[in-house]
Every structure is written in structure tokens, then in C-alpha cells.
XYZ file of C-alpha atoms in Angstrom:
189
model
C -7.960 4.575 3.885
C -11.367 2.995 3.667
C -10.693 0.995 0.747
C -7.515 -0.678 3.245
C -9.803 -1.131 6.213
C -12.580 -3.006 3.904
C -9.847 -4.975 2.566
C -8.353 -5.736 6.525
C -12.065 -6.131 7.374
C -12.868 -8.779 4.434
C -9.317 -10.534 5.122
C -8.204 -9.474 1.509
C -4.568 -9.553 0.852
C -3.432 -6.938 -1.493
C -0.128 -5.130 -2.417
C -0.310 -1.490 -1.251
C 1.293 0.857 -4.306
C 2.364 4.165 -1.683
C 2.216 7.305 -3.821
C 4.009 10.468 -2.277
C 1.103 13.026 -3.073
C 3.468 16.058 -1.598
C 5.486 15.293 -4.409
C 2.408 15.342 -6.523
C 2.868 11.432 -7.566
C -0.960 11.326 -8.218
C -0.176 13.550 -11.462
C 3.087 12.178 -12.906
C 2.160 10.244 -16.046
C 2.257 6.909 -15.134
C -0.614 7.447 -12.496
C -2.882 9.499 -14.117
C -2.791 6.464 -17.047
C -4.565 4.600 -13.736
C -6.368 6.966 -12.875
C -7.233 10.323 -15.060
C -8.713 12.349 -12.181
C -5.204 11.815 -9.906
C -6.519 11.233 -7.154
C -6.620 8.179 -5.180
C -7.418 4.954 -4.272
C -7.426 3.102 -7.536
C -6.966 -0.481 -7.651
C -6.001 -2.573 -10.038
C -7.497 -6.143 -10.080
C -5.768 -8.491 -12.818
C -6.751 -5.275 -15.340
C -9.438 -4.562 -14.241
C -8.924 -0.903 -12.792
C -11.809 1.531 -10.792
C -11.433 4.405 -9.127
C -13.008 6.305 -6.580
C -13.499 4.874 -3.026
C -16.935 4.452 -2.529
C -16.817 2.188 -5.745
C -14.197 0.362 -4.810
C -16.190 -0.593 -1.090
C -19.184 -1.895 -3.155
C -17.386 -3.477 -5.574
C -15.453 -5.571 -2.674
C -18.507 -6.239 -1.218
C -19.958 -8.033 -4.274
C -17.054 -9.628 -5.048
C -15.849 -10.851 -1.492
C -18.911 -11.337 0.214
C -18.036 -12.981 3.085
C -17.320 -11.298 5.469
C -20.145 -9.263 4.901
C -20.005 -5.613 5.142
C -23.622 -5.043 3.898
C -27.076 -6.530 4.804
C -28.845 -9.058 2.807
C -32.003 -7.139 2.321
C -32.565 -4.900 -0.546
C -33.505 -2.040 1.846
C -30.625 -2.472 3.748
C -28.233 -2.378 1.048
C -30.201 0.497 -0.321
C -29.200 2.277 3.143
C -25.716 1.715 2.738
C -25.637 3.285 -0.410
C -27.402 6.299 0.735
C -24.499 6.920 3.377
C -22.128 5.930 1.574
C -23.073 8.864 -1.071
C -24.329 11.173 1.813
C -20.936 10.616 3.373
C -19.032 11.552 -0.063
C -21.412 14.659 -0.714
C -20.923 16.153 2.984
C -18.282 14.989 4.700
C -15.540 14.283 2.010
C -15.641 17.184 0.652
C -15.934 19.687 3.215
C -13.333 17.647 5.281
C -10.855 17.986 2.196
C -11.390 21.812 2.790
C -10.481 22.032 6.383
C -7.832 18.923 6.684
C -5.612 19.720 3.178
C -4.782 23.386 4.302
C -4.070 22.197 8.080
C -1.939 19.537 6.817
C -0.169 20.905 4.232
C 0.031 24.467 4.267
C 1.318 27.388 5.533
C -1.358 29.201 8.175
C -0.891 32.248 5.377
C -2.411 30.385 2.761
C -5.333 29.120 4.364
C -8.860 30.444 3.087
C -10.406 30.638 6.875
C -14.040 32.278 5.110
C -14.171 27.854 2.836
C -12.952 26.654 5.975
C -15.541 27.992 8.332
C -18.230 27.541 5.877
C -16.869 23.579 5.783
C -17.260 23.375 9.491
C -20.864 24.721 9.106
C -21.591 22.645 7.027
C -19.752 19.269 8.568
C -22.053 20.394 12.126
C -25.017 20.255 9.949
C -24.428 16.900 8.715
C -23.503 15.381 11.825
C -26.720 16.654 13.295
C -28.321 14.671 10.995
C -26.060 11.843 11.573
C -27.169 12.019 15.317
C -31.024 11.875 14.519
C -29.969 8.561 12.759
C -28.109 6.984 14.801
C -30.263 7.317 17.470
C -29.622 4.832 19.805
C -28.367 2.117 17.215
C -24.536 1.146 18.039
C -23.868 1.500 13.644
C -25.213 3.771 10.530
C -28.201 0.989 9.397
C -28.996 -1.707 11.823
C -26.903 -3.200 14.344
C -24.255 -4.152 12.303
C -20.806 -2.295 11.023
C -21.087 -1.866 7.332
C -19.634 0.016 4.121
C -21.238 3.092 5.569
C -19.647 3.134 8.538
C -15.976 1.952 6.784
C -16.732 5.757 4.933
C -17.063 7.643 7.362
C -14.068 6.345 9.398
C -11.276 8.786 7.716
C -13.132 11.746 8.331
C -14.243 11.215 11.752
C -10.450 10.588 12.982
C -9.840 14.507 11.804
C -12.508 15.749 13.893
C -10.564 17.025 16.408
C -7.771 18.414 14.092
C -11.106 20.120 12.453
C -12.351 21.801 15.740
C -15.332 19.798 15.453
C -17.131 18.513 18.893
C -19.496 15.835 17.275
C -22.848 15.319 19.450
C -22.890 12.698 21.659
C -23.909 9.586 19.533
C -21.023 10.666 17.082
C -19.059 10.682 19.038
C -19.540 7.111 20.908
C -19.970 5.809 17.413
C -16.356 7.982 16.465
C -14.938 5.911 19.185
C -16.358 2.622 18.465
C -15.179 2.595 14.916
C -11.660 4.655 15.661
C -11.296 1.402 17.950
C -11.329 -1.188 15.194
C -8.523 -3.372 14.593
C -8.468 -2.180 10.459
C -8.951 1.097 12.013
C -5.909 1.339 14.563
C -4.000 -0.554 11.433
C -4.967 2.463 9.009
C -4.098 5.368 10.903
C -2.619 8.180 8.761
C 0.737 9.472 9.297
C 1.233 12.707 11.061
């Protein structure tokens, strides 16, 4: 999903490939020749094929600069990338723990001791989150960047997580759940 709102957010046209990943099309044959790790988004640019999301975001961004979803200073930039991997360390991750049971499985089969323990440690981050936010309306600076396009999946499933972000979370929740590429990305039920 954050790969497709940076693309709606640069004005990129692409050709979404839809891969049923209930029926485990992110391991048949064909995809894993993409991708070897099976999981997705991959894109494939005239051959030229990369995986993993936050990857794909900077390689957009230096590629289709305009509009810009990064600042122009080396410090800047340099904050992006710090979310962006802060964002894939501890909220991917523990997200994954508490969203793929609750989507997809039977309330037997979920492992409630991981998924408290995710929740712990998805309130920790966003405490931190808070501190940095601050007062600022986006992640670094005034501006909506890459870091904010990663955290937008994960922040939708708060609520299906039990997860009451703090107050600046949650205004900045809203403000980027309320973005056109947003609204257009929403995940199916």
C-alpha cells in the first residue's frame, strides 16, 4: 500500500499486478522468480526489479522527483530514512503480528502471549512517535514525506489492533488517513 500511495502521490501511472496471497500467490513459482522472499510489493521497471517497500519509496523519490516526497537538505533526507527504517523495525513487524492472525485466522489459532507483546511494543513506539511529532503537523518538518507514506498502512489498523494512539498520533493518523492516495488505497475488508 505505500508503494501505491507514493505512486498516486508522485502522479505515476503504473499497472497494478493483484496477487491473491490467501491462495498463497506470493509463493507459486512464477512470483518468487520476482521476488525470492514472497512477499510483496515488487515492481518491475522495464527489468529492472526491487523489492521491499521502503526501497521502492526511495527509489521513486530519486527517480521521480517532482513531486517531492523528501526535503532537499541532506539532514532532512537523512530523517526520512531514519523513519522510514524505524517504521519497518517497530511498526511493520509487530503490526504483521497482531493484523495477520485478526485477519486471517481462526480466534483458536491466535498466539495472544506475540500478540500482546506486539501491542507493547507498538505503545512504546508511538510514545516515541509523540515526543517527535510534537507539535509539527508531519514526521520531519512541515511537510508530508516518505516517512509519513510508511507509516500510513499501519496506522489505519490501529483500531482493529486495540491501540488508542496519544493524541498527536492520532491527529497526525487522521491527517494522513484523509489523503486522497490514502482514501484511494484502502485495504479490503
Amino acid at each position: 500500500r505505500r508503494v501505491r500511495i507514493a505512486l498516486l502521490e508522485k502522479g505515476v501511472e503504473f499497472e497494478p499486478v493483484a496477487l491473491d496471497m490467501a491462495a498463497r500467490a506470493h509463493r507459486a513459482p512464477d512470483y518468487l522468480a520476482v521476488n525470492p522472499y514472497g512477499r510483496v510489493p515488487a515492481i518491475d521497471e522495464d527489468g529492472f526489479v526491487l523489492y521491499e517497500s521502503s526501497a521502492i519509496l526511495q527509489y521513486l523519490e530519486a527517480t521521480r522527483p517532482r513531486p517531492s516526497l523528501a526535503p532537499a537538505d541532506a539532514r532532512g533526507r537523512a530523517l526520512v530514512d531514519m523513519h522510514l527504517r524505524l517504521c519497518d523495525l517497530q511498526m511493520a513487524r509487530p503490526t504483521g503480528t497482531i493484523i495477520f492472525p485478526k485477519r486471517f485466522l481462526p480466534e483458536t489459532r491466535w498466539d495472544r502471549t506475540a500478540m500482546a507483546q506486539a501491542k507493547a511494543e507498538i505503545d512504546k513506539h508511538l510514545a516515541i512517535v509523540e515526543r517527535t511529532l510534537a507539535d509539527r503537523p508531519y514526521l520531519v518538518g512541515d511537510a508530508y514525506t516518505l516517512a509519513d507514506v510508511a507509516y500510513t498502512p499501519f496506522l489505519q489498523f490501529l483500531p482493529l489492533m486495540e491501540i488508542e494512539a496519544p493524541p498527536g498520533v492520532e491527529a497526525w493518523r487522521s491527517r494522513l488517513l484523509e489523503r486522497p492516495s490514502a482514501l484511494a488505497t484502502v485495504p479490503a475488508a
